[in-house]
């Protein structure tokens, strides 16, 4: 059984999205023996951040990696109200492959039922009633791609207000940031363990 861990933050130290994917990974490993983990760091992949001449072969290799996984966790910090460019490039390359292309594979079947954890870290707050409600264009896009287009069984983790610790303008919201962070880490651990149990039942 293998978990594919996908990270995309340009930060390593202090990255909340990497902390969440790490919590999923640790719970996955702790749930029992044989829990292999494959790590794909999109921020360090030159095929996504630089020039790459062989689009179809790159797409096939990335698609193979995803399809070989029993579960997937994707860490995506919100940058400028959307997903990182490397995540968009990765998804675009997956869809180049016929096994993910909705024109060749029926929507909802590429990852039918595969557990996918989406770990999103937001510097601000974008929930209902907040001043920037509706500005989060990262979470709806990721859910649309992985749940609706690929058919995965998606668990969403969102840590909000991650910039509050450093931004004086958000100082009064630090208690909410700490609560959101703690809740997301706890839910990440639970999601990793749950994904491992589901995969074990499916392959038993």
CSV table of C-alpha atoms in Angstrom, one decimal:
chain,number,residue,atom,x,y,z
A,1,UNK,CA,0.0,0.0,0.0
A,2,UNK,CA,1.4,3.4,-1.0
A,3,UNK,CA,0.5,7.0,-0.1
A,4,UNK,CA,1.5,9.7,-2.6
A,5,UNK,CA,2.4,12.8,-0.7
A,6,UNK,CA,2.4,15.9,-2.9
A,7,UNK,CA,3.9,19.2,-1.6
A,8,UNK,CA,4.0,22.6,-3.4
A,9,UNK,CA,4.9,25.3,-0.9
A,10,UNK,CA,8.0,27.3,-1.8
A,11,UNK,CA,8.7,27.3,2.0
A,12,UNK,CA,10.1,24.4,4.0
A,13,UNK,CA,10.6,25.8,7.5
A,14,UNK,CA,7.3,27.2,8.7
A,15,UNK,CA,5.2,25.8,5.9
A,16,UNK,CA,1.7,25.0,7.3
A,17,UNK,CA,0.7,23.0,4.2
A,18,UNK,CA,3.8,20.8,4.5
A,19,UNK,CA,3.1,20.4,8.2
A,20,UNK,CA,-0.4,19.1,7.4
A,21,UNK,CA,0.8,16.7,4.7
A,22,UNK,CA,3.5,15.5,7.1
A,23,UNK,CA,0.8,14.8,9.8
A,24,UNK,CA,-1.2,12.8,7.2
A,25,UNK,CA,2.0,10.8,6.3
A,26,UNK,CA,2.9,10.1,10.0
A,27,UNK,CA,-0.6,8.8,10.7
A,28,UNK,CA,-0.5,6.7,7.5
A,29,UNK,CA,2.8,5.1,8.6
A,30,UNK,CA,1.7,4.6,12.2
A,31,UNK,CA,-1.5,2.8,11.2
A,32,UNK,CA,0.4,-0.4,10.4
A,33,UNK,CA,3.2,-2.1,8.6
A,34,UNK,CA,3.7,-1.8,4.8
A,35,UNK,CA,2.6,1.7,4.5
A,36,UNK,CA,5.0,3.0,1.8
A,37,UNK,CA,5.2,6.7,1.0
A,38,UNK,CA,6.2,8.3,-2.3
A,39,UNK,CA,7.0,12.0,-2.0
A,40,UNK,CA,6.6,14.4,-4.9
A,41,UNK,CA,7.8,18.0,-4.2
A,42,UNK,CA,6.3,20.1,-7.0
A,43,UNK,CA,8.2,23.2,-5.9
A,44,UNK,CA,11.5,21.4,-6.6
A,45,UNK,CA,10.5,19.7,-9.9
A,46,UNK,CA,12.2,21.3,-12.8
A,47,UNK,CA,9.6,19.9,-15.2
A,48,UNK,CA,7.1,22.2,-13.6
A,49,UNK,CA,9.1,25.2,-12.7
A,50,UNK,CA,11.3,25.4,-15.9
A,51,UNK,CA,11.2,24.4,-19.5
A,52,UNK,CA,10.3,20.8,-20.4
A,53,UNK,CA,10.3,19.7,-24.0
A,54,UNK,CA,8.6,16.3,-23.8
A,55,UNK,CA,5.1,17.1,-22.5
A,56,UNK,CA,3.5,13.8,-23.2
A,57,UNK,CA,6.2,11.7,-21.5
A,58,UNK,CA,6.3,14.0,-18.5
A,59,UNK,CA,2.5,13.7,-18.3
A,60,UNK,CA,2.6,9.9,-18.5
A,61,UNK,CA,5.2,9.7,-15.8
A,62,UNK,CA,3.3,11.9,-13.4
A,63,UNK,CA,0.0,10.1,-14.2
A,64,UNK,CA,1.6,6.8,-13.5
A,65,UNK,CA,2.8,8.0,-10.1
A,66,UNK,CA,-0.7,9.1,-9.1
A,67,UNK,CA,-2.4,6.0,-10.4
A,68,UNK,CA,0.1,3.7,-8.6
A,69,UNK,CA,-0.9,5.3,-5.3
A,70,UNK,CA,-3.5,3.8,-3.0
A,71,UNK,CA,-4.1,7.2,-1.4
A,72,UNK,CA,-2.9,10.8,-2.1
A,73,UNK,CA,-2.4,13.9,0.0
A,74,UNK,CA,-1.9,17.2,-1.8
A,75,UNK,CA,-0.5,20.2,0.1
A,76,UNK,CA,-1.4,23.6,-1.4
A,77,UNK,CA,-0.8,26.9,0.2
A,78,UNK,CA,-3.0,29.7,-1.2
A,79,UNK,CA,-1.0,32.2,-3.2
A,80,UNK,CA,-2.8,35.4,-4.3
A,81,UNK,CA,-6.2,33.8,-3.7
A,82,UNK,CA,-5.4,30.7,-5.8
A,83,UNK,CA,-3.3,27.6,-6.0
A,84,UNK,CA,0.5,27.6,-6.6
A,85,UNK,CA,1.5,27.7,-10.2
A,86,UNK,CA,3.3,24.4,-9.9
A,87,UNK,CA,0.1,22.7,-8.7
A,88,UNK,CA,-1.8,24.0,-11.7
A,89,UNK,CA,1.1,22.8,-14.0
A,90,UNK,CA,0.9,19.4,-12.3
A,91,UNK,CA,-2.8,19.1,-12.8
A,92,UNK,CA,-2.6,20.4,-16.4
A,93,UNK,CA,0.0,17.7,-17.1
A,94,UNK,CA,-2.2,15.0,-15.5
A,95,UNK,CA,-5.0,16.0,-17.8
A,96,UNK,CA,-2.8,15.7,-20.8
A,97,UNK,CA,-2.6,12.0,-20.1
A,98,UNK,CA,-5.5,10.1,-21.7
A,99,UNK,CA,-6.3,8.3,-18.4
A,100,UNK,CA,-7.2,11.7,-16.8
A,101,UNK,CA,-8.4,13.6,-19.9
A,102,UNK,CA,-12.2,14.0,-19.6
A,103,UNK,CA,-12.5,13.8,-23.4
A,104,UNK,CA,-11.1,10.3,-23.3
A,105,UNK,CA,-12.0,9.0,-19.8
A,106,UNK,CA,-15.4,9.5,-18.4
A,107,UNK,CA,-15.4,12.3,-15.7
A,108,UNK,CA,-15.4,10.8,-12.2
A,109,UNK,CA,-13.6,7.6,-13.0
A,110,UNK,CA,-9.8,8.4,-13.2
A,111,UNK,CA,-9.5,8.1,-9.4
A,112,UNK,CA,-12.8,6.6,-8.6
A,113,UNK,CA,-13.1,6.2,-4.8
A,114,UNK,CA,-9.4,6.7,-4.1
A,115,UNK,CA,-8.8,8.6,-0.8
A,116,UNK,CA,-7.4,12.1,-1.6
A,117,UNK,CA,-6.6,14.5,1.2
A,118,UNK,CA,-6.4,18.2,0.2
A,119,UNK,CA,-4.4,20.2,2.7
A,120,UNK,CA,-4.9,24.0,2.1
A,121,UNK,CA,-3.2,26.7,4.1
A,122,UNK,CA,-4.5,30.3,3.8
A,123,UNK,CA,-2.8,33.3,5.1
A,124,UNK,CA,-6.1,35.1,5.7
A,125,UNK,CA,-9.7,34.2,6.5
A,126,UNK,CA,-12.2,33.5,3.7
A,127,UNK,CA,-15.1,31.8,5.5
A,128,UNK,CA,-18.7,32.8,5.5
A,129,UNK,CA,-19.2,36.2,6.9
A,130,UNK,CA,-15.6,37.2,6.6
A,131,UNK,CA,-14.6,40.4,4.7
A,132,UNK,CA,-13.1,38.3,2.0
A,133,UNK,CA,-15.7,35.7,1.7
A,134,UNK,CA,-15.7,34.2,-1.8
A,135,UNK,CA,-12.0,35.2,-2.5
A,136,UNK,CA,-10.8,31.7,-1.9
A,137,UNK,CA,-10.3,30.4,-5.5
A,138,UNK,CA,-8.0,27.6,-4.4
A,139,UNK,CA,-10.2,25.3,-2.4
A,140,UNK,CA,-13.2,25.2,-4.8
A,141,UNK,CA,-10.9,24.5,-7.8
A,142,UNK,CA,-9.1,21.6,-6.1
A,143,UNK,CA,-12.3,20.1,-4.9
A,144,UNK,CA,-13.8,20.4,-8.5
A,145,UNK,CA,-10.7,18.7,-10.0
A,146,UNK,CA,-10.2,15.9,-7.6
A,147,UNK,CA,-13.8,15.1,-6.5
A,148,UNK,CA,-15.9,16.0,-9.6
A,149,UNK,CA,-13.4,15.5,-12.5
A,150,UNK,CA,-11.3,12.7,-11.1
A,151,UNK,CA,-13.9,11.0,-8.9
A,152,UNK,CA,-11.7,10.8,-5.8
A,153,UNK,CA,-13.0,10.5,-2.2
A,154,UNK,CA,-11.9,13.9,-1.0
A,155,UNK,CA,-11.2,15.0,2.5
A,156,UNK,CA,-10.5,18.7,2.8
A,157,UNK,CA,-8.3,20.3,5.5
A,158,UNK,CA,-8.0,24.1,5.7
A,159,UNK,CA,-5.8,26.0,8.0
A,160,UNK,CA,-6.8,29.7,7.9
A,161,UNK,CA,-5.1,32.9,9.1
A,162,UNK,CA,-1.6,31.4,8.9
A,163,UNK,CA,-0.2,34.9,8.4
A,164,UNK,CA,-1.6,36.1,11.7
A,165,UNK,CA,1.5,35.3,13.7
A,166,UNK,CA,3.6,37.7,11.6
A,167,UNK,CA,1.1,40.3,10.4
A,168,UNK,CA,0.3,43.0,13.0
A,169,UNK,CA,-2.9,43.8,11.1
A,170,UNK,CA,-4.1,40.3,12.0
A,171,UNK,CA,-2.9,40.3,15.6
A,172,UNK,CA,-6.4,40.3,17.1
A,173,UNK,CA,-7.2,37.1,15.1
A,174,UNK,CA,-4.2,35.1,16.4
A,175,UNK,CA,-6.4,33.1,18.8
A,176,UNK,CA,-8.6,32.1,15.8
A,177,UNK,CA,-5.5,31.2,13.8
A,178,UNK,CA,-4.1,29.0,16.5
A,179,UNK,CA,-7.5,27.2,16.8
A,180,UNK,CA,-7.7,26.7,13.0
A,181,UNK,CA,-4.1,25.4,12.9
A,182,UNK,CA,-4.6,22.9,15.8
A,183,UNK,CA,-7.9,21.7,14.3
A,184,UNK,CA,-6.3,21.2,10.8
A,185,UNK,CA,-3.3,19.3,12.3
A,186,UNK,CA,-5.6,17.0,14.3
A,187,UNK,CA,-7.9,16.4,11.3
A,188,UNK,CA,-4.8,15.7,9.1
A,189,UNK,CA,-3.7,12.9,11.5
A,190,UNK,CA,-7.3,11.5,11.5
A,191,UNK,CA,-7.4,11.6,7.7
A,192,UNK,CA,-4.1,9.8,7.3
A,193,UNK,CA,-5.3,7.0,9.6
A,194,UNK,CA,-8.7,6.8,8.0
A,195,UNK,CA,-7.2,6.6,4.5
A,196,UNK,CA,-5.0,3.8,5.6
A,197,UNK,CA,-7.9,1.8,7.1
A,198,UNK,CA,-10.0,2.3,4.0
A,199,UNK,CA,-7.2,1.1,1.7
A,200,UNK,CA,-6.6,-1.9,3.9
A,201,UNK,CA,-10.3,-2.8,3.7
A,202,UNK,CA,-10.3,-2.3,-0.1
A,203,UNK,CA,-7.3,-4.5,-0.7
A,204,UNK,CA,-8.0,-7.2,1.9
